[in-house]
PDB file of C-alpha atoms in Angstrom:
ATOM      1  CA  MET A   1       3.124   9.289  24.049  1.00 46.00           C
ATOM      2  CA  ARG A   2       3.263  10.106  20.403  1.00 47.00           C
ATOM      3  CA  ARG A   3       6.786   8.382  20.508  1.00 42.00           C
ATOM      4  CA  SER A   4       4.075   5.588  21.185  1.00 42.00           C
ATOM      5  CA  LEU A   5       1.389   5.993  18.742  1.00 42.00           C
ATOM      6  CA  TRP A   6       4.636   6.194  15.810  1.00 38.00           C
ATOM      7  CA  PHE A   7       6.516   2.744  17.130  1.00 36.00           C
ATOM      8  CA  LEU A   8       2.409   1.083  17.293  1.00 39.00           C
ATOM      9  CA  SER A   9       1.637   2.590  13.778  1.00 42.00           C
ATOM     10  CA  LEU A  10       4.905   1.222  12.682  1.00 38.00           C
ATOM     11  CA  ILE A  11       4.082  -2.665  13.966  1.00 37.00           C
ATOM     12  CA  ALA A  12       0.977  -2.725  12.907  1.00 44.00           C
ATOM     13  CA  GLY A  13       1.832  -1.781   9.550  1.00 45.00           C
ATOM     14  CA  LEU A  14       4.698  -4.223   9.075  1.00 40.00           C
ATOM     15  CA  ALA A  15       2.834  -6.840  10.748  1.00 44.00           C
ATOM     16  CA  GLY A  16      -0.781  -6.427   8.986  1.00 47.00           C
ATOM     17  CA  CYS A  17       0.932  -6.059   5.284  1.00 50.00           C
ATOM     18  CA  ALA A  18       1.907  -9.688   5.988  1.00 48.00           C
ATOM     19  CA  SER A  19      -1.344 -10.860   7.679  1.00 48.00           C
ATOM     20  CA  PRO A  20      -2.222 -14.176   6.432  1.00 54.00           C
ATOM     21  CA  PRO A  21      -5.655 -15.081   4.772  1.00 53.00           C
ATOM     22  CA  VAL A  22      -8.797 -15.230   7.441  1.00 56.00           C
ATOM     23  CA  PRO A  23      -9.154 -18.692   6.892  1.00 69.00           C
ATOM     24  CA  GLY A  24     -12.862 -19.946   6.132  1.00 81.00           C
ATOM     25  CA  CYS A  25     -14.393 -16.794   4.774  1.00 92.00           C
ATOM     26  CA  PRO A  26     -18.139 -17.674   4.389  1.00 94.00           C
ATOM     27  CA  ALA A  27     -19.736 -18.454   0.879  1.00 93.00           C
ATOM     28  CA  GLY A  28     -20.227 -15.020  -1.122  1.00 93.00           C
ATOM     29  CA  LEU A  29     -17.339 -13.718   0.847  1.00 94.00           C
ATOM     30  CA  GLU A  30     -13.155 -12.870   0.355  1.00 92.00           C
ATOM     31  CA  SER A  31     -10.548 -12.697   2.641  1.00 92.00           C
ATOM     32  CA  THR A  32      -8.690  -9.088   2.249  1.00 93.00           C
ATOM     33  CA  THR A  33      -6.848  -6.327   3.848  1.00 94.00           C
ATOM     34  CA  VAL A  34      -8.744  -3.606   5.893  1.00 96.00           C
ATOM     35  CA  ALA A  35      -6.258  -0.398   6.773  1.00 97.00           C
ATOM     36  CA  THR A  36      -7.710   1.597   9.001  1.00 98.00           C
ATOM     37  CA  LEU A  37      -5.865   4.999   9.942  1.00 98.00           C
ATOM     38  CA  TYR A  38      -6.409   7.366  13.148  1.00 97.00           C
ATOM     39  CA  PHE A  39      -6.287  11.052  12.698  1.00 97.00           C
ATOM     40  CA  GLY A  40      -5.633  13.568  16.045  1.00 95.00           C
ATOM     41  CA  ARG A  41      -6.635  17.059  15.414  1.00 96.00           C
ATOM     42  CA  ASN A  42      -5.124  18.610  17.880  1.00 92.00           C
ATOM     43  CA  ASP A  43      -1.888  20.708  18.098  1.00 83.00           C
ATOM     44  CA  GLY A  44      -0.738  20.683  22.501  1.00 77.00           C
ATOM     45  CA  GLU A  45      -4.347  20.894  23.880  1.00 79.00           C
ATOM     46  CA  ARG A  46      -6.145  22.813  21.220  1.00 88.00           C
ATOM     47  CA  LEU A  47      -7.860  22.309  18.218  1.00 92.00           C
ATOM     48  CA  ARG A  48      -5.349  22.477  15.325  1.00 93.00           C
ATOM     49  CA  VAL A  49      -7.239  20.341  12.480  1.00 96.00           C
ATOM     50  CA  SER A  50     -11.063  22.173  11.891  1.00 96.00           C
ATOM     51  CA  ASP A  51     -13.975  20.613  10.441  1.00 96.00           C
ATOM     52  CA  ALA A  52     -13.134  22.582   7.256  1.00 97.00           C
ATOM     53  CA  ASP A  53      -9.543  21.655   7.423  1.00 97.00           C
ATOM     54  CA  TRP A  54     -10.487  18.210   7.358  1.00 98.00           C
ATOM     55  CA  ILE A  55     -12.617  18.090   4.405  1.00 98.00           C
ATOM     56  CA  ARG A  56     -10.221  20.044   2.190  1.00 98.00           C
ATOM     57  CA  PHE A  57      -7.773  17.365   3.126  1.00 98.00           C
ATOM     58  CA  LEU A  58      -9.915  14.488   2.036  1.00 98.00           C
ATOM     59  CA  ASP A  59     -10.458  16.637  -1.217  1.00 98.00           C
ATOM     60  CA  GLU A  60      -7.297  17.246  -1.554  1.00 98.00           C
ATOM     61  CA  ASP A  61      -5.006  14.041  -0.089  1.00 98.00           C
ATOM     62  CA  ILE A  62      -7.619  11.279   0.539  1.00 98.00           C
ATOM     63  CA  THR A  63      -9.829  10.959  -2.478  1.00 98.00           C
ATOM     64  CA  PRO A  64      -7.440  11.463  -5.344  1.00 98.00           C
ATOM     65  CA  ARG A  65      -5.206   8.645  -4.048  1.00 97.00           C
ATOM     66  CA  PHE A  66      -8.474   6.704  -2.986  1.00 97.00           C
ATOM     67  CA  PRO A  67     -11.207   7.683  -5.643  1.00 96.00           C
ATOM     68  CA  ASP A  68     -12.954   3.822  -5.456  1.00 94.00           C
ATOM     69  CA  GLY A  69     -14.064   4.568  -1.885  1.00 95.00           C
ATOM     70  CA  PHE A  70     -13.836   4.290   1.996  1.00 97.00           C
ATOM     71  CA  THR A  71     -15.122   5.694   5.694  1.00 98.00           C
ATOM     72  CA  VAL A  72     -14.451   8.674   7.954  1.00 98.00           C
ATOM     73  CA  THR A  73     -16.146   8.112  11.208  1.00 98.00           C
ATOM     74  CA  ASP A  74     -15.378  10.508  14.284  1.00 98.00           C
ATOM     75  CA  SER A  75     -13.681   9.490  17.137  1.00 97.00           C
ATOM     76  CA  LEU A  76     -11.904  10.496  20.704  1.00 96.00           C
ATOM     77  CA  GLY A  77      -8.712   8.823  21.761  1.00 93.00           C
ATOM     78  CA  GLN A  78      -7.248   9.536  25.178  1.00 90.00           C
ATOM     79  CA  TRP A  79      -3.400   8.571  25.940  1.00 83.00           C
ATOM     80  CA  ARG A  80      -0.790  10.153  28.369  1.00 84.00           C
ATOM     81  CA  ASP A  81       2.641  10.239  27.678  1.00 81.00           C
ATOM     82  CA  ASN A  82       3.972   7.887  30.703  1.00 87.00           C
ATOM     83  CA  PRO A  83       2.080   6.029  33.817  1.00 91.00           C
ATOM     84  CA  GLY A  84       0.879   8.820  36.407  1.00 91.00           C
ATOM     85  CA  ALA A  85       0.475  11.320  33.815  1.00 90.00           C
ATOM     86  CA  PRO A  86      -2.622  13.042  33.303  1.00 89.00           C
ATOM     87  CA  ILE A  87      -4.968  11.491  30.531  1.00 89.00           C
ATOM     88  CA  ILE A  88      -5.393  13.583  26.729  1.00 87.00           C
ATOM     89  CA  ARG A  89      -8.201  13.104  25.372  1.00 91.00           C
ATOM     90  CA  GLU A  90      -8.312  14.099  21.560  1.00 93.00           C
ATOM     91  CA  PRO A  91     -10.769  14.517  18.742  1.00 96.00           C
ATOM     92  CA  GLY A  92      -9.787  12.768  15.607  1.00 97.00           C
ATOM     93  CA  LYS A  93     -11.046  11.103  12.443  1.00 98.00           C
ATOM     94  CA  VAL A  94     -10.970   7.475  11.611  1.00 98.00           C
ATOM     95  CA  LEU A  95     -10.178   6.064   7.739  1.00 98.00           C
ATOM     96  CA  THR A  96     -11.359   2.814   7.070  1.00 98.00           C
ATOM     97  CA  ILE A  97     -10.344   1.271   3.283  1.00 98.00           C
ATOM     98  CA  VAL A  98     -10.703  -1.847   1.896  1.00 96.00           C
ATOM     99  CA  LEU A  99      -8.053  -2.340  -0.109  1.00 94.00           C
ATOM    100  CA  PRO A 100      -7.927  -4.011  -3.450  1.00 87.00           C
ATOM    101  CA  GLN A 101      -6.247  -7.344  -3.791  1.00 86.00           C
ATOM    102  CA  PRO A 102      -3.922  -7.713  -4.461  1.00 88.00           C
ATOM    103  CA  PRO A 103      -3.224  -4.499  -2.889  1.00 89.00           C
ATOM    104  CA  GLY A 104      -0.897  -3.188  -5.372  1.00 91.00           C
ATOM    105  CA  ASP A 105       0.330   0.221  -4.655  1.00 94.00           C
ATOM    106  CA  ALA A 106      -2.295   0.805  -2.096  1.00 95.00           C
ATOM    107  CA  PRO A 107       0.370   0.560   0.707  1.00 94.00           C
ATOM    108  CA  GLY A 108       2.115   3.669  -0.708  1.00 96.00           C
ATOM    109  CA  ARG A 109      -0.872   5.589  -1.042  1.00 97.00           C
ATOM    110  CA  LEU A 110      -1.637   5.022   2.696  1.00 97.00           C
ATOM    111  CA  SER A 111       2.140   6.613   3.720  1.00 97.00           C
ATOM    112  CA  ALA A 112       1.667   9.100   1.190  1.00 98.00           C
ATOM    113  CA  VAL A 113      -1.965  10.000   3.049  1.00 98.00           C
ATOM    114  CA  VAL A 114       0.192  10.123   5.974  1.00 98.00           C
ATOM    115  CA  ASP A 115       2.646  12.012   5.444  1.00 98.00           C
ATOM    116  CA  ALA A 116       1.340  15.275   3.601  1.00 98.00           C
ATOM    117  CA  TYR A 117      -1.651  14.815   6.725  1.00 98.00           C
ATOM    118  CA  LYS A 118       1.449  15.192   9.539  1.00 97.00           C
ATOM    119  CA  ARG A 119       3.513  17.631   7.513  1.00 97.00           C
ATOM    120  CA  ARG A 120       0.214  19.513   6.755  1.00 96.00           C
ATOM    121  CA  PHE A 121      -1.189  20.218   9.884  1.00 96.00           C
ATOM    122  CA  ASN A 122       2.430  19.140  12.156  1.00 92.00           C
ATOM    123  CA  GLN A 123       1.361  15.949  13.477  1.00 92.00           C
ATOM    124  CA  GLN A 124       4.260  13.634  15.356  1.00 88.00           C
ATOM    125  CA  SER A 125       2.618  10.800  14.013  1.00 91.00           C
ATOM    126  CA  VAL A 126      -1.037   8.790  12.374  1.00 96.00           C
ATOM    127  CA  LEU A 127      -1.542   5.422  13.964  1.00 95.00           C
ATOM    128  CA  ARG A 128      -1.749   2.696  10.733  1.00 97.00           C
ATOM    129  CA  VAL A 129      -3.668  -0.699  11.387  1.00 97.00           C
ATOM    130  CA  PHE A 130      -3.678  -3.435   9.074  1.00 95.00           C
ATOM    131  CA  GLY A 131      -5.736  -6.380   9.114  1.00 94.00           C
ATOM    132  CA  THR A 132      -7.562  -9.174   7.338  1.00 93.00           C
ATOM    133  CA  ALA A 133     -11.462  -9.808   6.792  1.00 94.00           C
ATOM    134  CA  CYS A 134     -14.009 -11.621   5.592  1.00 95.00           C
ATOM    135  CA  VAL A 135     -15.715  -9.287   2.816  1.00 94.00           C
ATOM    136  CA  ALA A 136     -18.431  -8.711   0.195  1.00 92.00           C
ATOM    137  CA  PHE A 137     -19.852  -5.639  -1.780  1.00 86.00           C
TER     138      PHE A 137
END
């Protein structure tokens, strides 16, 4: 499954970067790119990334790269390696960032966050999803 997540993140990343503007955003809203990253917290069947580890990662790796803001939510994901295999449930964190337009170096900063997480916590993948949305602040 981790290979599948890697493949999905690659496809989503490539497709999302080229997503067209949202037609007909309501008045007062503008079209922009939203990046969503899914971080698993387990290593095998045990929790690998504690709450303290996650906060440290936010402080050291995410906030310096995206100081203008983001949202983090808790998640519970599930997957299995192949049909018929047992379902594996894993706690996670979901990071949502509304990217500036044009996005400039934001995709590279997101890649740096993903690389840092995988390296620091010995994770095989981080799912990345890019989409277009109508937003206003």
